[in-house]
mmCIF file with all atom_site columns, C-alpha atoms in Angstrom:
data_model
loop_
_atom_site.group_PDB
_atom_site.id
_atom_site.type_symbol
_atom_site.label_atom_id
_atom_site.label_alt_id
_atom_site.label_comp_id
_atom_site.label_asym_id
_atom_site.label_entity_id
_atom_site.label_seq_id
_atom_site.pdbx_PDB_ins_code
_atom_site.Cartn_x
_atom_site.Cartn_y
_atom_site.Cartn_z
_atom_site.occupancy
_atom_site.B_iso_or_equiv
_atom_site.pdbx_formal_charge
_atom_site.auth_seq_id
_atom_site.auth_comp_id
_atom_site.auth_asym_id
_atom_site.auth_atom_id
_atom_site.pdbx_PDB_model_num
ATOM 1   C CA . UNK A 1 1   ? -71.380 -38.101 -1.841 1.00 74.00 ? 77  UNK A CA 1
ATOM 2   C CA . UNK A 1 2   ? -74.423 -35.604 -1.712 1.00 83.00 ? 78  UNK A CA 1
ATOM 3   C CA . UNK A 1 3   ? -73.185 -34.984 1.927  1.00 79.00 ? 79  UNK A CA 1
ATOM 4   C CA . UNK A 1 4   ? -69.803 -33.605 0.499  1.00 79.00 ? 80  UNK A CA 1
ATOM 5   C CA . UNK A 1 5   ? -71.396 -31.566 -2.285 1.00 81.00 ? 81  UNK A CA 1
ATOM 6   C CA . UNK A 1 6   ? -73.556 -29.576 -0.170 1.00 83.00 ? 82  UNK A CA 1
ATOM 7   C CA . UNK A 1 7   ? -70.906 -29.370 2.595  1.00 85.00 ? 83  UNK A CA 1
ATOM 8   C CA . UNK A 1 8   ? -67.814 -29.067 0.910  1.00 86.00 ? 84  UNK A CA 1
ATOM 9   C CA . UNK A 1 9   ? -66.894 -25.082 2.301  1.00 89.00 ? 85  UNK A CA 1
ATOM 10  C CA . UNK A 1 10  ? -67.224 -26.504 5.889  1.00 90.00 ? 86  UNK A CA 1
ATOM 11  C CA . UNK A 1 11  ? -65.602 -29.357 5.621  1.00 88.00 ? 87  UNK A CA 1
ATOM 12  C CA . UNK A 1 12  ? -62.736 -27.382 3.677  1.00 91.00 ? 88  UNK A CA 1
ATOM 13  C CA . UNK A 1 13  ? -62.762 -24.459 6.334  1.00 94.00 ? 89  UNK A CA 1
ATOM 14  C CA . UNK A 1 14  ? -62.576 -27.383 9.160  1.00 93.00 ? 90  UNK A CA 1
ATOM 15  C CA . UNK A 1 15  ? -59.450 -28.630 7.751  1.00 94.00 ? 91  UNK A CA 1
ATOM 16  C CA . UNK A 1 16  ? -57.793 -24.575 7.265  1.00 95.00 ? 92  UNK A CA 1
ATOM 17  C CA . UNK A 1 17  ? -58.789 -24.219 11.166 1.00 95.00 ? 93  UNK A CA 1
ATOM 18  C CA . UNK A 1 18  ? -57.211 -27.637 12.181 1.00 96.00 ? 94  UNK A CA 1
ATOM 19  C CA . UNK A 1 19  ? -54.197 -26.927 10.160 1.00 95.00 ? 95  UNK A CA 1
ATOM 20  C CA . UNK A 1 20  ? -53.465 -23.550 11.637 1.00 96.00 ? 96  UNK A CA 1
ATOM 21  C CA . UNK A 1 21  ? -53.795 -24.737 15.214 1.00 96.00 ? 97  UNK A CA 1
ATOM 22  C CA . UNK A 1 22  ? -51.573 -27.891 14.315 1.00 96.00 ? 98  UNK A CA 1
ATOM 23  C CA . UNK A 1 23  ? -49.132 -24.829 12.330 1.00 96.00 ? 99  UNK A CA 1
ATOM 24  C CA . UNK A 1 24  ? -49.411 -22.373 15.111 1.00 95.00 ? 100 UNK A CA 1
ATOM 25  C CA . UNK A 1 25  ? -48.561 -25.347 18.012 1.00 95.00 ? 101 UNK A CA 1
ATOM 26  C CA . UNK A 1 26  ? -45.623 -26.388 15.483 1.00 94.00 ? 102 UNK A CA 1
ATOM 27  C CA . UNK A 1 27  ? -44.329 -22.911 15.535 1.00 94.00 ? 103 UNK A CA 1
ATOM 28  C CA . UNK A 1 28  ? -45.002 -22.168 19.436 1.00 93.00 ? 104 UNK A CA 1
ATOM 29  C CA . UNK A 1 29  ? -42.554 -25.617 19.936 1.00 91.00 ? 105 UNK A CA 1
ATOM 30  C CA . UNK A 1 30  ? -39.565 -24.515 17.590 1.00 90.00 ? 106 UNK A CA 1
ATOM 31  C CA . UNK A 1 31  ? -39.697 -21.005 19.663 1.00 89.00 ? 107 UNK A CA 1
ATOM 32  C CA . UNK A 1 32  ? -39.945 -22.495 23.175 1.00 88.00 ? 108 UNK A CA 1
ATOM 33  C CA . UNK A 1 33  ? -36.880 -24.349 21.571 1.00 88.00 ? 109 UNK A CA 1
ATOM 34  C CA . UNK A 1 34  ? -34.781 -21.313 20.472 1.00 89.00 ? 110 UNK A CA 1
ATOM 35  C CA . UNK A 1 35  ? -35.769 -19.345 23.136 1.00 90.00 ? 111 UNK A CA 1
ATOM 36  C CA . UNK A 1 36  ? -34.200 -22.177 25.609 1.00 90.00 ? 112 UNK A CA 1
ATOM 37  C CA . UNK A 1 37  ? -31.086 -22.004 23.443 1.00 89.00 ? 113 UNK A CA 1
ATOM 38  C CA . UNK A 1 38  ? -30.794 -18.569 23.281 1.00 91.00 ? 114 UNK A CA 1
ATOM 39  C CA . UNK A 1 39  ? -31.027 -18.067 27.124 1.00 91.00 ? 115 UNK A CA 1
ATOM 40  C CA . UNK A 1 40  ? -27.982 -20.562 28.061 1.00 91.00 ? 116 UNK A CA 1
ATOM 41  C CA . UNK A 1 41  ? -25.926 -18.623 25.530 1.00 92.00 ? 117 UNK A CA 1
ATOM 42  C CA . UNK A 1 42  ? -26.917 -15.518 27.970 1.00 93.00 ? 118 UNK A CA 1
ATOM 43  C CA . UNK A 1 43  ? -26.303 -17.473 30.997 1.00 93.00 ? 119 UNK A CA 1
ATOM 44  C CA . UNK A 1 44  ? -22.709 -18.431 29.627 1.00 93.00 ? 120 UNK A CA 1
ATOM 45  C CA . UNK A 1 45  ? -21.894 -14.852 27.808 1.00 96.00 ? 121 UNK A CA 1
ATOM 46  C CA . UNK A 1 46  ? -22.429 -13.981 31.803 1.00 95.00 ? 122 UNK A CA 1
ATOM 47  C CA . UNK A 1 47  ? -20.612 -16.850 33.303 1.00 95.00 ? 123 UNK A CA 1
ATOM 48  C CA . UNK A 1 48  ? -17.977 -15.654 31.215 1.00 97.00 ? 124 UNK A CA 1
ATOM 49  C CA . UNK A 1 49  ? -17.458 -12.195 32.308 1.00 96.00 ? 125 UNK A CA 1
ATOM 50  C CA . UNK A 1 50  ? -17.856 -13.124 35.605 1.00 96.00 ? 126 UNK A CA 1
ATOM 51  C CA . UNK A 1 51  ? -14.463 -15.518 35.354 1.00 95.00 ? 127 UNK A CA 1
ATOM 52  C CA . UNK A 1 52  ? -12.975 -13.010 32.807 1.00 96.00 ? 128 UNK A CA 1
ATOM 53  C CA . UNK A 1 53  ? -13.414 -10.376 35.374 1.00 95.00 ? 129 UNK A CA 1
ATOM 54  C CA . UNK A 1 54  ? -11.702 -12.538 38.336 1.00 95.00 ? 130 UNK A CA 1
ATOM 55  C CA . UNK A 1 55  ? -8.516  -13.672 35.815 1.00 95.00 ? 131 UNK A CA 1
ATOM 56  C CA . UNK A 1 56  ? -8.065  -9.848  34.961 1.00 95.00 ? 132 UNK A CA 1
ATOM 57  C CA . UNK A 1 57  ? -7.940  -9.158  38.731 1.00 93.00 ? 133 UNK A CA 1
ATOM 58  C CA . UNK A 1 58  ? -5.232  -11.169 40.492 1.00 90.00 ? 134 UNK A CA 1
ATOM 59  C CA . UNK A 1 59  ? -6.160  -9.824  43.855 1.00 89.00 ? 135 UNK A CA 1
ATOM 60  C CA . UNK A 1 60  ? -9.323  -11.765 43.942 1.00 92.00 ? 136 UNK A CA 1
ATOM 61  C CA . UNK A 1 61  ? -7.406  -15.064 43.739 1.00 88.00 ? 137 UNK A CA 1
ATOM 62  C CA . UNK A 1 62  ? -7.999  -14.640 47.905 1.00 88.00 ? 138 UNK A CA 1
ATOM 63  C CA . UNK A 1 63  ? -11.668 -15.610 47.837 1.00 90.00 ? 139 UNK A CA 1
ATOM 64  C CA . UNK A 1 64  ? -10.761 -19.291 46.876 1.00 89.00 ? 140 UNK A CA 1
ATOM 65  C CA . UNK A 1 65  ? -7.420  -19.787 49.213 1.00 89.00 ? 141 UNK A CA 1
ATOM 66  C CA . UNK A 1 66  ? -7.941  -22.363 52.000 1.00 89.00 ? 142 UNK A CA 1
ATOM 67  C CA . UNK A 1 67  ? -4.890  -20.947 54.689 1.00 89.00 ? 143 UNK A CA 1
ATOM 68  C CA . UNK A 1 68  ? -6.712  -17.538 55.137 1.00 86.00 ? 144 UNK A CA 1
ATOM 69  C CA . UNK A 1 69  ? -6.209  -16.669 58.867 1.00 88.00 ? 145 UNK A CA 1
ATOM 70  C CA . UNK A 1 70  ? -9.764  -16.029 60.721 1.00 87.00 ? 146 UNK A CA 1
ATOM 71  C CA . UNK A 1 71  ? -8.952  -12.709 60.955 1.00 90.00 ? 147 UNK A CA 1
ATOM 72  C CA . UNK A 1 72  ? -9.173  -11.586 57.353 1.00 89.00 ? 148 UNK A CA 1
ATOM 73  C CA . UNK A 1 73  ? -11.312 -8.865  56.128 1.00 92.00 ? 149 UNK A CA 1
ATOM 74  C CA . UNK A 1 74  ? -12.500 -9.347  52.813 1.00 91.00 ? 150 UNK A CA 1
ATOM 75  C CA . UNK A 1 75  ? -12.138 -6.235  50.813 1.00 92.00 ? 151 UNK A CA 1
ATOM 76  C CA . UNK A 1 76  ? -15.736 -4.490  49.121 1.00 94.00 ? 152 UNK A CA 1
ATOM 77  C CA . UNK A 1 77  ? -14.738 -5.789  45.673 1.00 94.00 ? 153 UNK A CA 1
ATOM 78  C CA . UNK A 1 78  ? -13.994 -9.399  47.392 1.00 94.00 ? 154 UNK A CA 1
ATOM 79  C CA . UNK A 1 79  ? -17.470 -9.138  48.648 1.00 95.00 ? 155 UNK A CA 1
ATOM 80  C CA . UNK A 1 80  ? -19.241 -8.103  45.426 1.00 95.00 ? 156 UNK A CA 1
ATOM 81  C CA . UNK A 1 81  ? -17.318 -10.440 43.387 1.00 96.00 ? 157 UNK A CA 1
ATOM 82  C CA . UNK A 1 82  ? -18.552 -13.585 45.843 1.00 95.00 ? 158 UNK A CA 1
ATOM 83  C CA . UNK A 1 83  ? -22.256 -11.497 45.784 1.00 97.00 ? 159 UNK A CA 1
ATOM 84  C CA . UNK A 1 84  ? -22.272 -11.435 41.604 1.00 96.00 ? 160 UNK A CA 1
ATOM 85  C CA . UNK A 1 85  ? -20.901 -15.619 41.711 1.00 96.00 ? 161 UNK A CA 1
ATOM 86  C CA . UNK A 1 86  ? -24.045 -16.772 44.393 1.00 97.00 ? 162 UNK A CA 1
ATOM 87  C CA . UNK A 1 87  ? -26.451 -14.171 42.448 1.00 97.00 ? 163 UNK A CA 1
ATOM 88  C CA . UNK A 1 88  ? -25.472 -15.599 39.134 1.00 96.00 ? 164 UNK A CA 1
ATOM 89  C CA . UNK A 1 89  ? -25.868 -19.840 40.250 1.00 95.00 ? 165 UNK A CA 1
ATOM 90  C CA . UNK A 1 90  ? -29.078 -18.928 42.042 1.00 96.00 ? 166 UNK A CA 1
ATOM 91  C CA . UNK A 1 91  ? -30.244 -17.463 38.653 1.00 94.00 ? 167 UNK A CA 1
ATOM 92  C CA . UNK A 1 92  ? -28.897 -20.173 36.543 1.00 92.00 ? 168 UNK A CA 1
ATOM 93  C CA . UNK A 1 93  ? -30.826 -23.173 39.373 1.00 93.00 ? 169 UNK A CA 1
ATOM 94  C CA . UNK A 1 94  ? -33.974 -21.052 39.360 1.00 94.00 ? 170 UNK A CA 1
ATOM 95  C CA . UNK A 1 95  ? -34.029 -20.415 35.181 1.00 92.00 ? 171 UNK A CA 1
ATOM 96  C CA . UNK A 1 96  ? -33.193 -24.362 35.438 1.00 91.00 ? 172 UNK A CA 1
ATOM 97  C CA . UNK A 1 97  ? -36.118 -25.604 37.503 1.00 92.00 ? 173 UNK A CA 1
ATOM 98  C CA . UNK A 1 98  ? -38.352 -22.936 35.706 1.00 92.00 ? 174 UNK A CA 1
ATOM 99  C CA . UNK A 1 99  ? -37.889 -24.851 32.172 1.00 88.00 ? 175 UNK A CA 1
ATOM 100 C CA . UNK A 1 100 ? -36.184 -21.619 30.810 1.00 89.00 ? 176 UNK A CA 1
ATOM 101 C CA . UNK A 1 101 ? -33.294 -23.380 30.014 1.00 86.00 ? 177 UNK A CA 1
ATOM 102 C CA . UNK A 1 102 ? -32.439 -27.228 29.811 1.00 76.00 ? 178 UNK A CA 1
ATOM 103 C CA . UNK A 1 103 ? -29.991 -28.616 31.889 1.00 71.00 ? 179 UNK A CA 1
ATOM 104 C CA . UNK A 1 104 ? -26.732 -30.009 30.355 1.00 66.00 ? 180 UNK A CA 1
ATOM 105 C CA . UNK A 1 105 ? -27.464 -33.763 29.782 1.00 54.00 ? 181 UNK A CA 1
ATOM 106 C CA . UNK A 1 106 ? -23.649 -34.933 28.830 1.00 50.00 ? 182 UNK A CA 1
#
């Protein structure tokens, strides 16, 4: 009990230090969290202007017919719009495998 008396601001500043870290790790968690969240609703706000963009331009329906003869130029836009699609899934696998986003688990 004397051990307490004489000790008490330590041991009381002890448990202020452990509770911050414990408070600050607790917050660090909830933001990795919302920060995950936050960056799939990017990746689909993008997914979706990518498909809105293709439905408001019928002539890109081309890119994804299967009785294309070989000797068929694709026009600049068909080649952008094919560009933005492999651009965007190689961001979405890398953000993926970097832990910036979680994976769809349905």
């Amino acid at each position: 009990m004397e051990w307490i008396q004489n000790n008490w601001f330590n041991v009381l500043q002890s448990i202020g230090i452990i509770a911050s870290v414990l408070f600050t790790a607790y917050v660090v968690r909830v933001s990795n969290k919302s920060k995950k969240v936050e960056n799939l609703l990017l990746l689909n706000q993008y997914h979706r202007e990518i498909w809105l963009y293709y439905l408001d331009n019928p002539h890109l329906s081309s890119i994804f017919k299967k009785d294309i003869p070989e000797d068929y130029n694709p026009t600049d836009i068909e080649n952008r719009f094919v560009s933005i699609i492999i651009l965007h899934l190689n961001t979405a696998f890398l953000a993926t495998k970097a832990g910036v986003i979680e994976r769809n688990h349905q």
